[in-house]
mmCIF file of C-alpha atoms in Angstrom:
data_model
loop_
_atom_site.group_PDB
_atom_site.id
_atom_site.type_symbol
_atom_site.label_atom_id
_atom_site.label_comp_id
_atom_site.label_asym_id
_atom_site.label_seq_id
_atom_site.Cartn_x
_atom_site.Cartn_y
_atom_site.Cartn_z
ATOM 1 C CA MET A 17 0.000 0.000 0.000
ATOM 2 C CA ALA A 18 1.482 3.353 -0.998
ATOM 3 C CA ALA A 19 1.892 5.960 1.681
ATOM 4 C CA GLU A 20 -0.774 8.260 0.227
ATOM 5 C CA GLU A 21 -3.171 5.637 -1.149
ATOM 6 C CA PRO A 22 -6.723 6.276 0.027
ATOM 7 C CA ILE A 23 -8.512 3.330 1.601
ATOM 8 C CA VAL A 24 -12.118 3.042 0.520
ATOM 9 C CA VAL A 25 -13.174 -0.624 0.372
ATOM 10 C CA LEU A 26 -14.193 -2.391 3.560
ATOM 11 C CA LYS A 27 -14.555 -6.176 3.697
ATOM 12 C CA TYR A 28 -15.499 -6.567 7.353
ATOM 13 C CA THR A 29 -16.972 -4.553 10.169
ATOM 14 C CA ALA A 30 -15.190 -4.106 13.488
ATOM 15 C CA VAL A 31 -17.705 -6.469 15.091
ATOM 16 C CA GLU A 32 -16.892 -9.162 12.527
ATOM 17 C CA VAL A 33 -13.157 -8.729 13.134
ATOM 18 C CA LEU A 34 -13.575 -9.193 16.892
ATOM 19 C CA ARG A 35 -16.381 -11.756 16.824
ATOM 20 C CA ASP A 36 -14.188 -14.844 17.196
ATOM 21 C CA LYS A 37 -11.329 -13.166 19.089
ATOM 22 C CA TRP A 38 -12.788 -11.068 21.922
ATOM 23 C CA TRP A 39 -12.538 -13.954 24.374
ATOM 24 C CA ILE A 40 -8.723 -13.894 24.068
ATOM 25 C CA ALA A 41 -8.723 -10.806 26.291
ATOM 26 C CA MET A 42 -11.011 -12.518 28.797
ATOM 27 C CA VAL A 43 -8.731 -15.538 29.128
ATOM 28 C CA ALA A 44 -5.611 -13.373 29.482
ATOM 29 C CA LEU A 45 -7.376 -11.230 32.089
ATOM 30 C CA GLY A 46 -8.484 -14.284 34.081
ATOM 31 C CA ILE A 47 -5.013 -15.847 34.071
ATOM 32 C CA ALA A 48 -3.307 -12.620 35.153
ATOM 33 C CA LEU A 49 -5.987 -11.937 37.759
ATOM 34 C CA VAL A 50 -5.399 -15.349 39.360
ATOM 35 C CA ALA A 51 -1.624 -15.491 38.859
ATOM 36 C CA THR A 52 -0.838 -12.079 40.373
ATOM 37 C CA PRO A 53 -1.775 -12.875 44.009
ATOM 38 C CA ILE A 54 -0.003 -16.236 43.672
ATOM 39 C CA VAL A 55 3.309 -14.723 42.547
ATOM 40 C CA ARG A 56 2.856 -11.971 45.150
ATOM 41 C CA ALA A 57 2.651 -14.591 47.911
ATOM 42 C CA ILE A 58 5.721 -16.335 46.504
ATOM 43 C CA ALA A 59 7.618 -13.035 46.390
ATOM 44 C CA TYR A 60 6.838 -12.174 50.015
ATOM 45 C CA ARG A 61 7.680 -15.699 51.175
ATOM 46 C CA ALA A 62 11.011 -15.647 49.305
ATOM 47 C CA ARG A 63 11.668 -12.015 50.348
ATOM 48 C CA ILE A 64 11.767 -10.885 46.725
ATOM 49 C CA VAL A 65 10.696 -7.339 47.516
ATOM 50 C CA ASP A 66 11.515 -3.789 46.503
ATOM 51 C CA ARG A 67 12.784 -1.930 49.543
ATOM 52 C CA PRO A 68 12.265 1.850 49.867
ATOM 53 C CA ASP A 69 15.077 4.414 49.805
ATOM 54 C CA ASP A 70 15.370 8.185 50.070
ATOM 55 C CA LEU A 71 15.586 8.955 46.331
ATOM 56 C CA LEU A 72 14.152 6.592 43.731
ATOM 57 C CA LYS A 73 11.848 4.407 45.850
ATOM 58 C CA PRO A 74 9.708 6.564 48.134
ATOM 59 C CA HIS A 75 7.129 3.877 48.970
ATOM 60 C CA GLY A 76 6.836 3.432 52.722
ATOM 61 C CA ARG A 77 7.234 -0.351 52.997
ATOM 62 C CA PRO A 78 8.792 -3.276 51.076
ATOM 63 C CA VAL A 79 6.588 -4.299 48.137
ATOM 64 C CA ALA A 80 6.643 -7.633 46.332
ATOM 65 C CA TYR A 81 8.205 -8.015 42.893
ATOM 66 C CA LEU A 82 7.368 -10.714 40.288
ATOM 67 C CA GLY A 83 4.239 -9.008 38.907
ATOM 68 C CA GLY A 84 5.842 -9.228 35.479
ATOM 69 C CA LEU A 85 5.530 -13.019 35.630
ATOM 70 C CA ALA A 86 1.748 -12.735 35.987
ATOM 71 C CA ILE A 87 1.571 -10.377 32.994
ATOM 72 C CA CYS A 88 3.720 -12.783 30.965
ATOM 73 C CA LEU A 89 1.481 -15.744 31.865
ATOM 74 C CA GLY A 90 -1.607 -13.790 30.833
ATOM 75 C CA LEU A 91 0.005 -12.790 27.546
ATOM 76 C CA LEU A 92 1.125 -16.348 26.767
ATOM 77 C CA ALA A 93 -2.348 -17.669 27.564
ATOM 78 C CA GLY A 94 -3.839 -15.127 25.163
ATOM 79 C CA LEU A 95 -1.407 -16.096 22.410
ATOM 80 C CA ALA A 96 -2.229 -19.767 22.966
ATOM 81 C CA CYS A 97 -5.922 -18.956 22.596
ATOM 82 C CA HIS A 98 -5.224 -17.132 19.342
ATOM 83 C CA ALA A 99 -3.283 -20.152 18.070
ATOM 84 C CA THR A 100 -6.344 -22.356 18.590
ATOM 85 C CA LEU A 101 -8.193 -20.239 16.023
ATOM 86 C CA LEU A 102 -5.721 -21.264 13.315
ATOM 87 C CA PRO A 103 -5.750 -24.409 11.153
ATOM 88 C CA LEU A 104 -2.900 -25.923 13.148
ATOM 89 C CA GLY A 105 -2.396 -29.035 11.030
ATOM 90 C CA GLN A 106 -1.956 -27.011 7.857
ATOM 91 C CA HIS A 107 0.459 -24.556 9.467
ATOM 92 C CA TRP A 108 2.546 -27.324 11.081
ATOM 93 C CA CYS A 109 2.964 -28.920 7.647
ATOM 94 C CA GLU A 110 4.058 -25.590 6.200
ATOM 95 C CA ILE A 111 6.589 -25.111 8.998
ATOM 96 C CA ARG A 112 8.061 -28.571 8.417
ATOM 97 C CA ARG A 113 8.222 -27.927 4.691
ATOM 98 C CA GLY A 114 9.891 -24.546 5.196
ATOM 99 C CA ILE A 115 12.490 -25.969 7.590
ATOM 100 C CA ALA A 116 13.215 -28.918 5.287
ATOM 101 C CA ALA A 117 13.573 -26.633 2.258
ATOM 102 C CA ARG A 118 15.400 -23.971 4.275
ATOM 103 C CA ASP A 119 12.939 -21.486 2.819
ATOM 104 C CA PHE A 120 12.578 -18.587 5.249
ATOM 105 C CA SER A 121 9.809 -16.984 3.174
ATOM 106 C CA ILE A 122 7.498 -19.900 4.004
ATOM 107 C CA LEU A 123 8.230 -19.579 7.719
ATOM 108 C CA ALA A 124 8.033 -15.775 7.808
ATOM 109 C CA HIS A 125 4.472 -15.798 6.477
ATOM 110 C CA ASN A 126 3.272 -18.619 8.704
ATOM 111 C CA PRO A 127 1.128 -17.217 11.565
ATOM 112 C CA LEU A 128 1.883 -20.157 13.865
ATOM 113 C CA TRP A 129 5.616 -19.599 13.389
ATOM 114 C CA ASN A 130 5.055 -15.893 14.106
ATOM 115 C CA ILE A 131 3.173 -16.676 17.329
ATOM 116 C CA MET A 132 5.874 -19.047 18.563
ATOM 117 C CA ALA A 133 8.553 -16.435 17.885
ATOM 118 C CA ILE A 134 6.640 -13.730 19.762
ATOM 119 C CA ALA A 135 6.019 -16.072 22.695
ATOM 120 C CA LEU A 136 9.654 -17.221 22.901
ATOM 121 C CA SER A 137 11.073 -13.711 22.599
ATOM 122 C CA GLY A 138 8.576 -12.477 25.207
ATOM 123 C CA ILE A 139 9.774 -15.202 27.569
ATOM 124 C CA LEU A 140 13.404 -14.203 26.918
ATOM 125 C CA ILE A 141 12.738 -10.550 27.686
ATOM 126 C CA THR A 142 10.799 -11.472 30.837
ATOM 127 C CA ILE A 143 13.657 -13.688 32.041
ATOM 128 C CA THR A 144 16.117 -10.863 31.382
ATOM 129 C CA GLY A 145 14.043 -8.480 33.482
ATOM 130 C CA LEU A 146 13.530 -11.092 36.184
ATOM 131 C CA VAL A 147 17.280 -11.683 36.475
ATOM 132 C CA ASP A 148 17.718 -7.935 36.869
ATOM 133 C CA ASP A 149 15.045 -7.856 39.592
ATOM 134 C CA LEU A 150 16.781 -10.668 41.471
ATOM 135 C CA CYS A 151 20.471 -10.050 40.792
ATOM 136 C CA ASN A 152 20.718 -6.393 39.752
ATOM 137 C CA ILE A 153 22.534 -6.838 36.417
ATOM 138 C CA THR A 154 24.164 -4.000 34.479
ATOM 139 C CA PRO A 155 22.462 -2.031 31.665
ATOM 140 C CA ARG A 156 24.823 -3.671 29.167
ATOM 141 C CA GLN A 157 23.689 -7.135 30.252
ATOM 142 C CA LYS A 158 20.036 -6.110 29.977
ATOM 143 C CA ILE A 159 20.657 -4.814 26.459
ATOM 144 C CA CYS A 160 22.219 -8.165 25.532
ATOM 145 C CA GLY A 161 18.988 -9.873 26.598
ATOM 146 C CA GLN A 162 16.981 -7.386 24.563
ATOM 147 C CA ILE A 163 19.161 -8.040 21.517
ATOM 148 C CA ALA A 164 18.601 -11.798 21.879
ATOM 149 C CA ALA A 165 14.828 -11.285 22.039
ATOM 150 C CA ALA A 166 14.942 -9.015 18.976
ATOM 151 C CA GLY A 167 16.906 -11.689 17.111
ATOM 152 C CA VAL A 168 14.217 -14.289 17.819
ATOM 153 C CA LEU A 169 11.593 -11.799 16.653
ATOM 154 C CA LEU A 170 13.414 -11.323 13.354
ATOM 155 C CA LEU A 171 13.783 -15.074 12.847
ATOM 156 C CA GLY A 172 10.053 -15.318 13.485
ATOM 157 C CA GLY A 173 9.323 -13.182 10.438
ATOM 158 C CA ILE A 174 8.037 -10.162 12.380
ATOM 159 C CA GLY A 175 8.491 -6.742 10.772
ATOM 160 C CA THR A 176 9.351 -7.791 7.235
ATOM 161 C CA GLY A 177 8.183 -4.380 6.026
ATOM 162 C CA MET A 178 10.672 -2.460 8.159
ATOM 163 C CA ILE A 179 12.936 -0.164 6.103
ATOM 164 C CA SER A 180 10.797 -0.859 3.011
ATOM 165 C CA MET A 181 8.195 1.554 4.366
ATOM 166 C CA PHE A 182 10.777 4.337 4.057
ATOM 167 C CA LEU A 183 12.431 3.201 0.809
ATOM 168 C CA ALA A 184 9.335 2.275 -1.233
ATOM 169 C CA PRO A 185 7.768 5.780 -1.388
ATOM 170 C CA LEU A 186 11.129 7.163 -2.541
ATOM 171 C CA GLY A 187 11.568 4.490 -5.206
ATOM 172 C CA ILE A 188 14.906 3.396 -3.708
ATOM 173 C CA VAL A 189 16.025 -0.175 -4.357
ATOM 174 C CA VAL A 190 18.830 -1.656 -2.274
ATOM 175 C CA PRO A 191 20.520 -5.083 -2.438
ATOM 176 C CA LEU A 192 18.928 -7.827 -0.370
ATOM 177 C CA TRP A 193 21.961 -8.163 1.920
ATOM 178 C CA LEU A 194 21.850 -4.445 2.731
ATOM 179 C CA LEU A 195 18.096 -4.593 3.299
ATOM 180 C CA LEU A 196 18.580 -7.436 5.797
ATOM 181 C CA ILE A 197 21.290 -5.508 7.657
ATOM 182 C CA LEU A 198 19.181 -2.361 7.855
ATOM 183 C CA ARG A 199 16.118 -4.348 8.949
ATOM 184 C CA THR A 200 18.127 -6.055 11.690
ATOM 185 C CA LEU A 201 19.571 -2.793 12.995
ATOM 186 C CA PHE A 202 16.161 -1.121 12.936
ATOM 187 C CA CYS A 203 14.556 -3.994 14.860
ATOM 188 C CA LEU A 204 17.332 -3.990 17.467
ATOM 189 C CA LEU A 205 16.980 -0.233 17.941
ATOM 190 C CA LEU A 206 13.194 -0.522 18.192
ATOM 191 C CA VAL A 207 13.288 -3.239 20.861
ATOM 192 C CA ILE A 208 16.031 -1.595 22.942
ATOM 193 C CA CYS A 209 14.398 1.847 22.886
ATOM 194 C CA ALA A 210 10.859 0.603 23.634
ATOM 195 C CA CYS A 211 11.975 -1.724 26.441
ATOM 196 C CA ASN A 212 13.965 1.000 28.149
ATOM 197 C CA ALA A 213 11.229 3.611 27.660
ATOM 198 C CA THR A 214 8.662 1.525 29.537
ATOM 199 C CA ASN A 215 11.302 0.510 32.083
ATOM 200 C CA LEU A 216 11.963 4.176 32.853
ATOM 201 C CA LEU A 217 8.220 4.877 33.050
ATOM 202 C CA ASP A 218 7.776 2.318 35.834
ATOM 203 C CA GLY A 219 8.272 4.740 38.698
ATOM 204 C CA LEU A 220 4.842 5.178 40.323
ATOM 205 C CA ASP A 221 2.143 2.735 41.408
ATOM 206 C CA GLY A 222 -0.088 1.832 38.481
ATOM 207 C CA LEU A 223 1.692 4.157 36.052
ATOM 208 C CA CYS A 224 3.483 1.897 33.575
ATOM 209 C CA GLY A 225 0.786 -0.794 33.541
ATOM 210 C CA GLY A 226 -2.102 1.633 33.089
ATOM 211 C CA VAL A 227 -0.367 3.731 30.440
ATOM 212 C CA THR A 228 0.717 0.659 28.474
ATOM 213 C CA GLY A 229 -2.794 -0.791 28.755
ATOM 214 C CA ILE A 230 -4.148 2.385 27.141
ATOM 215 C CA ILE A 231 -1.444 2.168 24.467
ATOM 216 C CA ALA A 232 -2.455 -1.454 23.809
ATOM 217 C CA LEU A 233 -6.060 -0.290 23.324
ATOM 218 C CA GLY A 234 -4.840 2.301 20.817
ATOM 219 C CA TYR A 235 -2.913 -0.377 18.950
ATOM 220 C CA LEU A 236 -6.001 -2.584 19.048
ATOM 221 C CA ALA A 237 -7.998 0.179 17.365
ATOM 222 C CA LEU A 238 -5.376 0.476 14.610
ATOM 223 C CA ALA A 239 -5.169 -3.311 14.212
ATOM 224 C CA VAL A 240 -8.946 -3.695 13.966
ATOM 225 C CA PHE A 241 -9.143 -0.889 11.422
ATOM 226 C CA LEU A 242 -6.501 -2.522 9.217
ATOM 227 C CA ALA A 243 -8.180 -5.926 9.602
ATOM 228 C CA MET A 244 -11.454 -4.495 8.295
ATOM 229 C CA PHE A 245 -9.882 -4.359 4.812
ATOM 230 C CA GLY A 246 -8.670 -7.976 4.861
ATOM 231 C CA ARG A 247 -5.536 -7.343 2.836
ATOM 232 C CA VAL A 248 -3.173 -9.520 4.914
ATOM 233 C CA PRO A 249 -5.476 -11.825 6.929
ATOM 234 C CA GLU A 250 -2.739 -13.687 8.835
ATOM 235 C CA MET A 251 -0.992 -10.520 10.004
ATOM 236 C CA ASP A 252 -4.316 -8.794 10.671
ATOM 237 C CA GLY A 253 -5.424 -11.602 12.955
ATOM 238 C CA LEU A 254 -2.087 -11.759 14.763
ATOM 239 C CA ARG A 255 -2.055 -8.031 15.468
ATOM 240 C CA VAL A 256 -5.588 -8.099 16.859
ATOM 241 C CA GLY A 257 -4.936 -11.247 18.913
ATOM 242 C CA LEU A 258 -1.699 -9.918 20.412
ATOM 243 C CA CYS A 259 -3.339 -6.627 21.414
ATOM 244 C CA LEU A 260 -6.274 -8.425 23.026
ATOM 245 C CA ALA A 261 -3.900 -10.688 24.953
ATOM 246 C CA MET A 262 -1.873 -7.766 26.286
ATOM 247 C CA VAL A 263 -4.945 -5.689 27.179
ATOM 248 C CA GLY A 264 -6.321 -8.627 29.169
ATOM 249 C CA ALA A 265 -2.990 -9.370 30.880
ATOM 250 C CA VAL A 266 -2.495 -5.756 31.961
ATOM 251 C CA LEU A 267 -6.069 -5.387 33.194
ATOM 252 C CA GLY A 268 -5.659 -8.562 35.254
ATOM 253 C CA PHE A 269 -2.527 -7.211 36.927
ATOM 254 C CA LEU A 270 -3.555 -3.573 37.374
ATOM 255 C CA PRO A 271 -6.000 -4.009 40.323
ATOM 256 C CA TYR A 272 -3.060 -5.152 42.465
ATOM 257 C CA ASN A 273 -0.765 -2.365 41.226
ATOM 258 C CA ILE A 274 -2.888 0.795 41.493
ATOM 259 C CA PRO A 275 -1.957 3.110 44.375
ATOM 260 C CA PRO A 276 -1.157 1.871 46.948
ATOM 261 C CA ALA A 277 0.368 -1.107 45.105
ATOM 262 C CA SER A 278 0.665 -4.499 46.794
ATOM 263 C CA ILE A 279 2.951 -5.808 44.035
ATOM 264 C CA PHE A 280 5.298 -4.288 41.454
ATOM 265 C CA MET A 281 5.800 -5.596 37.926
ATOM 266 C CA GLY A 282 9.553 -5.049 38.182
ATOM 267 C CA ASP A 283 11.838 -4.980 35.161
ATOM 268 C CA ALA A 284 10.373 -8.333 34.115
ATOM 269 C CA GLY A 285 7.029 -6.636 33.534
ATOM 270 C CA SER A 286 8.100 -3.211 32.324
ATOM 271 C CA MET A 287 10.499 -4.646 29.746
ATOM 272 C CA LEU A 288 7.848 -7.113 28.557
ATOM 273 C CA LEU A 289 5.420 -4.233 28.028
ATOM 274 C CA GLY A 290 8.058 -2.368 26.044
ATOM 275 C CA PHE A 291 8.762 -5.477 24.018
ATOM 276 C CA PHE A 292 5.051 -5.729 23.199
ATOM 277 C CA VAL A 293 5.130 -2.133 21.957
ATOM 278 C CA ALA A 294 8.194 -2.823 19.780
ATOM 279 C CA THR A 295 6.580 -5.969 18.370
ATOM 280 C CA MET A 296 3.398 -4.104 17.461
ATOM 281 C CA MET A 297 5.380 -1.292 15.855
ATOM 282 C CA ALA A 298 7.281 -3.856 13.791
ATOM 283 C CA MET A 299 4.030 -5.501 12.696
ATOM 284 C CA PHE A 300 2.544 -2.141 11.736
ATOM 285 C CA CYS A 301 5.402 -1.941 9.217
ATOM 286 C CA HIS A 302 3.991 -4.951 7.353
ATOM 287 C CA GLU A 303 2.045 -2.792 4.893
ATOM 288 C CA ALA A 304 5.341 -1.037 3.992
ATOM 289 C CA SER A 305 3.665 2.308 4.749
ATOM 290 C CA ALA A 306 5.066 4.782 7.250
ATOM 291 C CA ARG A 307 1.504 5.896 8.098
ATOM 292 C CA TRP A 308 0.795 3.095 10.553
ATOM 293 C CA PHE A 309 4.267 3.014 12.070
ATOM 294 C CA LEU A 310 4.228 6.758 12.773
ATOM 295 C CA ALA A 311 0.726 6.456 14.224
ATOM 296 C CA ALA A 312 2.007 3.707 16.538
ATOM 297 C CA CYS A 313 4.838 6.025 17.639
ATOM 298 C CA VAL A 314 2.342 8.790 18.446
ATOM 299 C CA VAL A 315 0.195 6.389 20.482
ATOM 300 C CA PHE A 316 3.395 5.577 22.409
ATOM 301 C CA ALA A 317 4.334 9.270 22.623
ATOM 302 C CA LEU A 318 4.132 9.692 26.402
ATOM 303 C CA PRO A 319 6.838 7.108 27.277
ATOM 304 C CA ILE A 320 8.952 8.438 24.386
ATOM 305 C CA LEU A 321 8.713 12.015 25.667
ATOM 306 C CA ASP A 322 9.395 10.986 29.268
ATOM 307 C CA THR A 323 12.497 9.053 28.217
ATOM 308 C CA ALA A 324 13.721 11.876 25.978
ATOM 309 C CA LEU A 325 13.247 14.386 28.807
ATOM 310 C CA ALA A 326 15.230 12.196 31.218
ATOM 311 C CA VAL A 327 18.036 11.696 28.689
ATOM 312 C CA VAL A 328 18.297 15.423 27.928
ATOM 313 C CA ARG A 329 18.363 16.406 31.596
ATOM 314 C CA ARG A 330 20.931 13.741 32.477
ATOM 315 C CA THR A 331 23.113 14.795 29.542
ATOM 316 C CA LEU A 332 22.959 18.461 30.518
ATOM 317 C CA SER A 333 23.741 17.617 34.138
ATOM 318 C CA GLY A 334 26.733 15.508 33.137
ATOM 319 C CA THR A 335 25.415 12.245 34.611
ATOM 320 C CA ARG A 336 25.270 8.887 32.903
ATOM 321 C CA ILE A 337 22.149 8.242 30.826
ATOM 322 C CA PHE A 338 21.398 4.956 32.598
ATOM 323 C CA SER A 339 21.928 6.311 36.108
ATOM 324 C CA GLY A 340 18.897 6.611 38.363
ATOM 325 C CA ASP A 341 17.595 10.058 39.288
ATOM 326 C CA ARG A 342 14.380 12.057 39.644
ATOM 327 C CA SER A 343 14.470 13.718 36.217
ATOM 328 C CA HIS A 344 11.391 11.919 34.898
ATOM 329 C CA LEU A 345 8.288 13.905 34.112
ATOM 330 C CA TYR A 346 6.251 12.115 36.767
ATOM 331 C CA ASP A 347 8.947 12.719 39.403
ATOM 332 C CA GLN A 348 9.007 16.420 38.613
ATOM 333 C CA LEU A 349 5.232 16.655 38.893
ATOM 334 C CA VAL A 350 5.312 14.935 42.294
ATOM 335 C CA ASP A 351 8.129 17.239 43.408
ATOM 336 C CA ARG A 352 5.968 20.201 42.363
ATOM 337 C CA GLY A 353 3.211 19.194 44.753
ATOM 338 C CA MET A 354 0.971 16.732 42.889
ATOM 339 C CA SER A 355 0.021 13.499 44.626
ATOM 340 C CA VAL A 356 0.892 10.109 43.164
ATOM 341 C CA LYS A 357 -2.757 9.432 42.288
ATOM 342 C CA GLN A 358 -3.101 12.810 40.564
ATOM 343 C CA VAL A 359 0.001 12.196 38.470
ATOM 344 C CA VAL A 360 -1.174 8.710 37.499
ATOM 345 C CA VAL A 361 -4.611 9.993 36.470
ATOM 346 C CA LEU A 362 -2.983 12.825 34.489
ATOM 347 C CA PHE A 363 -0.755 10.353 32.660
ATOM 348 C CA TYR A 364 -3.757 8.167 31.876
ATOM 349 C CA ALA A 365 -5.551 11.187 30.398
ATOM 350 C CA LEU A 366 -2.488 12.198 28.365
ATOM 351 C CA SER A 367 -2.112 8.616 27.092
ATOM 352 C CA ILE A 368 -5.739 8.598 25.979
ATOM 353 C CA LEU A 369 -5.190 11.918 24.192
ATOM 354 C CA ALA A 370 -2.038 10.676 22.455
ATOM 355 C CA GLY A 371 -3.791 7.439 21.465
ATOM 356 C CA ALA A 372 -6.768 9.328 20.028
ATOM 357 C CA ILE A 373 -4.504 11.645 18.023
ATOM 358 C CA GLY A 374 -2.440 8.755 16.656
ATOM 359 C CA VAL A 375 -5.410 6.591 15.697
ATOM 360 C CA LEU A 376 -7.662 9.308 14.275
ATOM 361 C CA SER A 377 -4.918 11.060 12.313
ATOM 362 C CA ALA A 378 -3.809 7.759 10.757
ATOM 363 C CA ILE A 379 -7.375 6.940 9.724
ATOM 364 C CA PHE A 380 -8.617 10.336 8.541
ATOM 365 C CA LEU A 381 -5.516 12.314 7.469
ATOM 366 C CA ARG A 382 -3.141 11.839 4.593
ATOM 367 C CA LEU A 383 0.374 11.019 5.701
ATOM 368 C CA ARG A 384 1.800 14.427 4.744
ATOM 369 C CA TYR A 385 -0.743 16.251 6.906
ATOM 370 C CA ALA A 386 -0.372 13.785 9.772
ATOM 371 C CA VAL A 387 3.406 14.286 9.804
ATOM 372 C CA VAL A 388 2.944 18.065 10.039
ATOM 373 C CA LEU A 389 0.501 17.571 12.935
ATOM 374 C CA TYR A 390 2.924 15.252 14.730
ATOM 375 C CA ALA A 391 5.852 17.668 14.254
ATOM 376 C CA LEU A 392 3.883 20.674 15.513
ATOM 377 C CA GLY A 393 2.638 18.733 18.536
ATOM 378 C CA PHE A 394 6.136 17.515 19.379
ATOM 379 C CA ALA A 395 7.592 21.028 19.102
ATOM 380 C CA ALA A 396 4.793 22.519 21.229
ATOM 381 C CA ILE A 397 5.371 19.953 23.986
ATOM 382 C CA TRP A 398 9.092 20.674 24.147
ATOM 383 C CA VAL A 399 8.457 24.418 24.276
ATOM 384 C CA LEU A 400 6.088 23.739 27.185
ATOM 385 C CA PHE A 401 8.717 21.612 28.931
ATOM 386 C CA TYR A 402 11.258 24.394 28.505
ATOM 387 C CA LYS A 403 8.910 27.136 29.762
ATOM 388 C CA LEU A 404 8.088 25.064 32.849
ATOM 389 C CA GLY A 405 11.761 24.559 33.618
ATOM 390 C CA MET A 406 11.652 20.802 33.116
ATOM 391 C CA VAL A 407 14.500 20.572 30.593
ATOM 392 C CA GLN A 408 17.318 22.258 32.479
ATOM 393 C CA PRO A 409 18.836 20.189 35.316
ATOM 394 C CA PRO A 410 18.377 21.493 38.859
ATOM 395 C CA PRO A 411 21.324 23.322 40.469
ATOM 396 C CA ARG A 412 23.847 20.988 42.026
ATOM 397 C CA PRO A 413 23.927 21.029 45.829
ATOM 398 C CA PRO A 414 27.176 22.104 47.482
ATOM 399 C CA GLY A 415 29.545 19.473 48.793
ATOM 400 C CA PRO A 416 30.946 16.234 47.380
ATOM 401 C CA PRO A 417 28.879 14.483 44.692
ATOM 402 C CA LYS A 418 26.438 11.875 45.885
ATOM 403 C CA PRO A 419 27.447 8.307 44.874
ATOM 404 C CA LEU A 420 25.342 6.744 42.154
ATOM 405 C CA ASP A 421 22.655 4.284 43.122
ATOM 406 C CA PRO A 422 24.032 0.746 42.598
ATOM 407 C CA LYS A 423 20.850 -0.254 40.760
ATOM 408 C CA GLU A 424 20.891 1.599 37.459
ATOM 409 C CA GLU A 425 17.697 1.959 35.519
#
């Protein structure tokens, strides 16, 4: 589909798209709802808790980790439910034929192969975050785990339209080997950035889970809209099924995480949520049109802006980018007198606004006009940040520098 091609022919309604898939969200919700108190009890019994400190962890008492495991179980259950909707015998035969013939094109377009790759890479990213929760690994080690998960995603045939969505409108043709290199680098960058953006957002009770749940609903709206045209049925179904699974998993975990939280998702959960975002962005590249990818970025705008603000402030203050501090947008709002609940509600409202802008502009505006809207909105937000004094680092206190927190974000 060309970037400016108008879409006029509908094959299905939204109700028809969701008719045989809505229950995926219900199963994921039920699994996460039951699993969360179980892993919470295990965490307290094994003393796997997040202990408060004077800077980055202001909660008044130790709080259980391992919530990310419950989200992962809900997501995997949802993906398993989606797999049951497929003609499994036919797809297994295709997978065997593709492996025997060493034909990656057969595997890349097989929805069962895609589901297995997403599930395995999701497990890898959850394990990476869990190891960090338990053993406090370095940022470099976490990035290695993210790279491994991105590699599995690529082998699973996810995001085959990456890079092409930028080259096709310009009429640029590159050799296959160069296309594969660029696609790999783009996927790695996407996974690393999204995982760390949601990881940095996980700083207040209910914040990361609620915001990502709203983002998943925005992606669901985009996925359903694309599925209504029936152009790539396998990818359409996978996008809708994955969004439903994540929405259900997050909603099952969130009641235990809203202020005051009785369990935290930890890096295992926050990185998994970021990995979901990266996977959806990669799958929105399938049409080889930048329209849907840019819309997905706008839906994810709040974590992107929060991460960018933290990076800019840390750079200006001369601290390491991965060092922990209170430069996040939500920290600054709390420091300015807002309560935790007020900040969380504000972020939910801003996420809904960003999701509405991303979805509606992608559906109703031509790409050229949508890009102008996105650019103006981005510039206006940064001007607002600057006027409110959120970009410049605070003055350094007198005396020797405070040692860095041993747990880097």
